[in-house]
PDB file of C-alpha atoms in Angstrom:
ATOM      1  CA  UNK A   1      88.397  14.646 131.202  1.00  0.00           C
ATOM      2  CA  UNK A   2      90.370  16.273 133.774  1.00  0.00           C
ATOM      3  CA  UNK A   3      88.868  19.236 135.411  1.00  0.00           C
ATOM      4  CA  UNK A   4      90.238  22.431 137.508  1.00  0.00           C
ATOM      5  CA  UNK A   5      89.119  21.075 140.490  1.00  0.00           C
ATOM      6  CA  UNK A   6      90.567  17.633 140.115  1.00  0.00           C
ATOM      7  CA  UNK A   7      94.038  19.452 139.295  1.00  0.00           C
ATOM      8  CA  UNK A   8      93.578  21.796 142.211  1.00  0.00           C
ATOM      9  CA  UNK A   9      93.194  18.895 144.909  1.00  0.00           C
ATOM     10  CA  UNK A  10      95.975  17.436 143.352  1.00  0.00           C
ATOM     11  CA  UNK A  11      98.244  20.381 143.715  1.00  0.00           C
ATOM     12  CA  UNK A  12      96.701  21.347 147.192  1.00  0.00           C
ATOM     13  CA  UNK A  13      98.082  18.058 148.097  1.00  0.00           C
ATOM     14  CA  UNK A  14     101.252  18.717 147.152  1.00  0.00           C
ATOM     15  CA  UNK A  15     102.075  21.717 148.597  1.00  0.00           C
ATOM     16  CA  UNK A  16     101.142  24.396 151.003  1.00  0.00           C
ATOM     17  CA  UNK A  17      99.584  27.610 148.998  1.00  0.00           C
ATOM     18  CA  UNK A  18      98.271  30.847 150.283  1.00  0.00           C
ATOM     19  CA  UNK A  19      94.722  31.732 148.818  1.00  0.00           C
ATOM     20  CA  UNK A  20      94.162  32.125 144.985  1.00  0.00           C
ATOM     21  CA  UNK A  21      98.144  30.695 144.786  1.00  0.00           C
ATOM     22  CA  UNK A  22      96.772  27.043 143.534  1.00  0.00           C
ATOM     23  CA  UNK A  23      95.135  28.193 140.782  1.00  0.00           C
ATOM     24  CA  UNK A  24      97.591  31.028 139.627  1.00  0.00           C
ATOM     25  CA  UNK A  25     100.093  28.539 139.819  1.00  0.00           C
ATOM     26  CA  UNK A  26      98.460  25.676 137.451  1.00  0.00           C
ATOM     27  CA  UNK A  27      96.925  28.973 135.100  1.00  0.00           C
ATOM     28  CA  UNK A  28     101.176  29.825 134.735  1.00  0.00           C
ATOM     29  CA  UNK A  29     102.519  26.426 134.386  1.00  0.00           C
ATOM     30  CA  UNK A  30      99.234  25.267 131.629  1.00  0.00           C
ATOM     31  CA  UNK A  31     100.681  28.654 129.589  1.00  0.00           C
ATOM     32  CA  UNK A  32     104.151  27.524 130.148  1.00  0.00           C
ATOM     33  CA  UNK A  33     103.380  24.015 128.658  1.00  0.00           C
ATOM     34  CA  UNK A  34     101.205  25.897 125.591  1.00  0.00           C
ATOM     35  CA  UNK A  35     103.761  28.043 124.999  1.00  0.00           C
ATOM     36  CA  UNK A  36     106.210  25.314 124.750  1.00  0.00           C
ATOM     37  CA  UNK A  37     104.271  22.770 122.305  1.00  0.00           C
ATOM     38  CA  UNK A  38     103.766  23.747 119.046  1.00  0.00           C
ATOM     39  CA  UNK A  39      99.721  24.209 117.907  1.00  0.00           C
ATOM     40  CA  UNK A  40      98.881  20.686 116.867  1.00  0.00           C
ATOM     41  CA  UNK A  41     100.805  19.620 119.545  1.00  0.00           C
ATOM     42  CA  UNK A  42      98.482  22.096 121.780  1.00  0.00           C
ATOM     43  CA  UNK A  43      95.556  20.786 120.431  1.00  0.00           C
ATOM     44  CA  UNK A  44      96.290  17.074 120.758  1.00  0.00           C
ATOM     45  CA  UNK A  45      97.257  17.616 124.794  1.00  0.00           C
ATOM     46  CA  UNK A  46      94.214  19.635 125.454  1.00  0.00           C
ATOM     47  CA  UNK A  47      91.843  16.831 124.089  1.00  0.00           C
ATOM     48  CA  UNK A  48      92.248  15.240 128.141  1.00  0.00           C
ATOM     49  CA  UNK A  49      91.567  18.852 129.525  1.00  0.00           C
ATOM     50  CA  UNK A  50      88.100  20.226 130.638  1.00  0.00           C
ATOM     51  CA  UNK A  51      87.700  23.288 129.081  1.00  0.00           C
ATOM     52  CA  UNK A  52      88.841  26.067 130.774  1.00  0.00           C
ATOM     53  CA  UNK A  53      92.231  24.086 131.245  1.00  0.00           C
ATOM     54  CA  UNK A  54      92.752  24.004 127.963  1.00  0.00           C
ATOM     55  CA  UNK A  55      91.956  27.655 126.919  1.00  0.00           C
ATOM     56  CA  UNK A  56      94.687  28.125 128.965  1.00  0.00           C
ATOM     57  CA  UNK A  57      96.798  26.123 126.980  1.00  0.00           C
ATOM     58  CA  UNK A  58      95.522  26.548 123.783  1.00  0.00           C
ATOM     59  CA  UNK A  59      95.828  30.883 124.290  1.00  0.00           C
ATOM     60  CA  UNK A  60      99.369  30.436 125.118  1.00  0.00           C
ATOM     61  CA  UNK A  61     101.804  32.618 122.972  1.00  0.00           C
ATOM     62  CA  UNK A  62     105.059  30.839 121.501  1.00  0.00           C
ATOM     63  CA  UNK A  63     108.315  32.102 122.478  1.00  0.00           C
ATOM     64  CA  UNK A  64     110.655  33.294 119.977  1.00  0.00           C
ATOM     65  CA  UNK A  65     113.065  31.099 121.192  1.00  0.00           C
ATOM     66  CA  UNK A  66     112.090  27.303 122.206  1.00  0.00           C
ATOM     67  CA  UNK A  67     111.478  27.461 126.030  1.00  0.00           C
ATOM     68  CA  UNK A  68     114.048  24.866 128.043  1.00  0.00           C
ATOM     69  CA  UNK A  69     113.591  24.193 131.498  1.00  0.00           C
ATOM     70  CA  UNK A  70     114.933  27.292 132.698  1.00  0.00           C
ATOM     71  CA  UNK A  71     112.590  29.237 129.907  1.00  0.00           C
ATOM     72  CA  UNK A  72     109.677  27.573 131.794  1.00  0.00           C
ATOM     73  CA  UNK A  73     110.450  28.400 135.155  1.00  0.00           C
ATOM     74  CA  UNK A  74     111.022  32.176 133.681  1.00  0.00           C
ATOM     75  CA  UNK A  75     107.518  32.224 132.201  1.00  0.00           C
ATOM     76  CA  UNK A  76     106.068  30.669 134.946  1.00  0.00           C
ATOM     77  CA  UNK A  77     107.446  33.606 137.296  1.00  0.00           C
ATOM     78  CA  UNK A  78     106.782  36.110 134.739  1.00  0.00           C
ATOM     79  CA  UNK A  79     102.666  34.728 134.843  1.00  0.00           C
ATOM     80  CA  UNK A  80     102.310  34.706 138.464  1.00  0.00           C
ATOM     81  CA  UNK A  81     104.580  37.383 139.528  1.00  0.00           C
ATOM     82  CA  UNK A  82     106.229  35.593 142.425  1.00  0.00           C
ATOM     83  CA  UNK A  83     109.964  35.267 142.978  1.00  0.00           C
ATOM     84  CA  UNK A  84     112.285  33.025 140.751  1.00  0.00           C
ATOM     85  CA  UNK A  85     112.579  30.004 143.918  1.00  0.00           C
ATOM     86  CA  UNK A  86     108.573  29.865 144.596  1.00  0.00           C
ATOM     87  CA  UNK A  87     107.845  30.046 140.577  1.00  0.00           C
ATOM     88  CA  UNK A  88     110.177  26.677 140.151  1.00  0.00           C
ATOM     89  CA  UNK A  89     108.320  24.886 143.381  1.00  0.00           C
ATOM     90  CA  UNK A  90     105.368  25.964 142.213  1.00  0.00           C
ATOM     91  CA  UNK A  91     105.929  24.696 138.619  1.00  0.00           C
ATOM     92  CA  UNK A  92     107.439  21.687 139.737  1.00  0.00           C
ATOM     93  CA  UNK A  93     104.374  20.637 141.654  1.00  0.00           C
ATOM     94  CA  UNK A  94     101.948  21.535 138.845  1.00  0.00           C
ATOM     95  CA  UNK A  95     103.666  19.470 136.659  1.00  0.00           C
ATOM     96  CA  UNK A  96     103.808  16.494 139.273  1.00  0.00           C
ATOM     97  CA  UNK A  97     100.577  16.587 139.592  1.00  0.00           C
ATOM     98  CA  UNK A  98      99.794  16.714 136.064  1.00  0.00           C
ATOM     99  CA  UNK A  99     101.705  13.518 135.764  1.00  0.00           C
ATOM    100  CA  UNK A 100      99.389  11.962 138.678  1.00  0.00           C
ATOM    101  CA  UNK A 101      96.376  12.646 136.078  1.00  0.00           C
ATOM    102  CA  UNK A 102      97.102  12.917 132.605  1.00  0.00           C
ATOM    103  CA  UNK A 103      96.988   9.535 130.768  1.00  0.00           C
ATOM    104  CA  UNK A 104     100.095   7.878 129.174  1.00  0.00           C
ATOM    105  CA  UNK A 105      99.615   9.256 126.072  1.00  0.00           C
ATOM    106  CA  UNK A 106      99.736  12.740 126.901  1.00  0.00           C
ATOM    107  CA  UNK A 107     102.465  12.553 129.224  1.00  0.00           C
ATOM    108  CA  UNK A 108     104.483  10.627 126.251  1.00  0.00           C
ATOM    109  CA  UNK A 109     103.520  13.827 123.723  1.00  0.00           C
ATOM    110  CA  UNK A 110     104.744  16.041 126.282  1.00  0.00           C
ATOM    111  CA  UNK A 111     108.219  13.901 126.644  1.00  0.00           C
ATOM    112  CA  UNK A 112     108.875  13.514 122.940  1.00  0.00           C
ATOM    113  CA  UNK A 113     108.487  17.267 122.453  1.00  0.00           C
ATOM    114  CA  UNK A 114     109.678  18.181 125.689  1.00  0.00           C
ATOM    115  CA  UNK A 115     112.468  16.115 126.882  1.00  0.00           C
ATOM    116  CA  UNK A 116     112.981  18.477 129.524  1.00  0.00           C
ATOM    117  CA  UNK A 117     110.406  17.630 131.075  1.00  0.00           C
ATOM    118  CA  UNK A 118     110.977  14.233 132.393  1.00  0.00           C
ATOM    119  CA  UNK A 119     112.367  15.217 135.846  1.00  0.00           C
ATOM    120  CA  UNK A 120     109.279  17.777 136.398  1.00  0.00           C
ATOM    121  CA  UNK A 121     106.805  15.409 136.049  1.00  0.00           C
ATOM    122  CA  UNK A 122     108.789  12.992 137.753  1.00  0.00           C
ATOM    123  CA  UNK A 123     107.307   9.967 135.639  1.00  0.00           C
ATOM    124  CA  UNK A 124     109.330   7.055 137.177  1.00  0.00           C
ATOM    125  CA  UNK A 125     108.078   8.081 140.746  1.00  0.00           C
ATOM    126  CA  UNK A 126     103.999   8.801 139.461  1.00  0.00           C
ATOM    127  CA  UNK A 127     102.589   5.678 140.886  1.00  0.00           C
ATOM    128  CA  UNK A 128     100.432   4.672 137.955  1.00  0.00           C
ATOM    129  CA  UNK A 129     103.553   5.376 135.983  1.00  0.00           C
ATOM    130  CA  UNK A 130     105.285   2.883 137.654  1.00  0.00           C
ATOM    131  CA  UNK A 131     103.279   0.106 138.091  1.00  0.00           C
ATOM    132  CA  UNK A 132     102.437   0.542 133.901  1.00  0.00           C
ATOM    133  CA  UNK A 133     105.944   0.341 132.746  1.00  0.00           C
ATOM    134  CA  UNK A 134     107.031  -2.260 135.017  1.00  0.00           C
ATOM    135  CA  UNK A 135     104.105  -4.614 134.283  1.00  0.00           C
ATOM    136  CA  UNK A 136     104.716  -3.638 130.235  1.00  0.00           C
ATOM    137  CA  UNK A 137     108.993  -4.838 130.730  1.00  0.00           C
TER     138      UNK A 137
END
């Protein structure tokens, strides 16, 4: 089960964040992802998330329109209320470190729905990523 704190220390890690930042930024990027899967999808992700993670996820309202990379990065902005440049850094590092703890199987249900999202979480370069698909070729 991965927990708030375990995905704060992993985004702490990653990048430099002014007080309450950390969390507002994995609370926007969590919504973005929930808003972006459909609800079984939703439900099947948050199974790996303590629960306050996925409430997050699982509250998430769907976009009229399905979200693309750019769509994130708006709704990311829109959550925390930071400019358009520090909403994509801080998305980008959420979901990087999201691919640091989620298991293969959820990153995989993210990447068949979500395409898109391969560079974000930046799969080939996640370290237990790597060493799993080059040990399964």
């Amino acid at each position: 089960m991965i927990t708030r704190a375990e995905l704060l220390r992993q985004v702490r890690a990653r990048g430099s964040f002014a007080e309450g930042q950390a969390e507002a930024a994995i609370t926007a990027a969590l919504d973005a992802l929930g808003a972006a899967l459909l609800p079984s999808e939703r439900r099947t992700f948050v199974d790996v998330l303590a629960s306050d993670l996925a409430s997050v996820v699982l509250a998430a309202h769907a976009p009229k329109a399905p979200l693309d990379t750019e769509g994130f990065y708006r709704r990311v902005q829109r959550h925390e209320a930071v400019r358009a440049g520090r909403a994509r850094e801080h998305a980008q590092i959420v979901c990087r470190s999201l691919a640091e703890v989620l298991p293969e199987g959820s990153i995989q249900l993210l990447l068949a729905r979500l395409p898109w999202l391969e560079p974000l979480l930046d799969v080939e370069d996640a370290p237990d990523r790597k060493s799993t698909r080059l040990n399964s070729s």
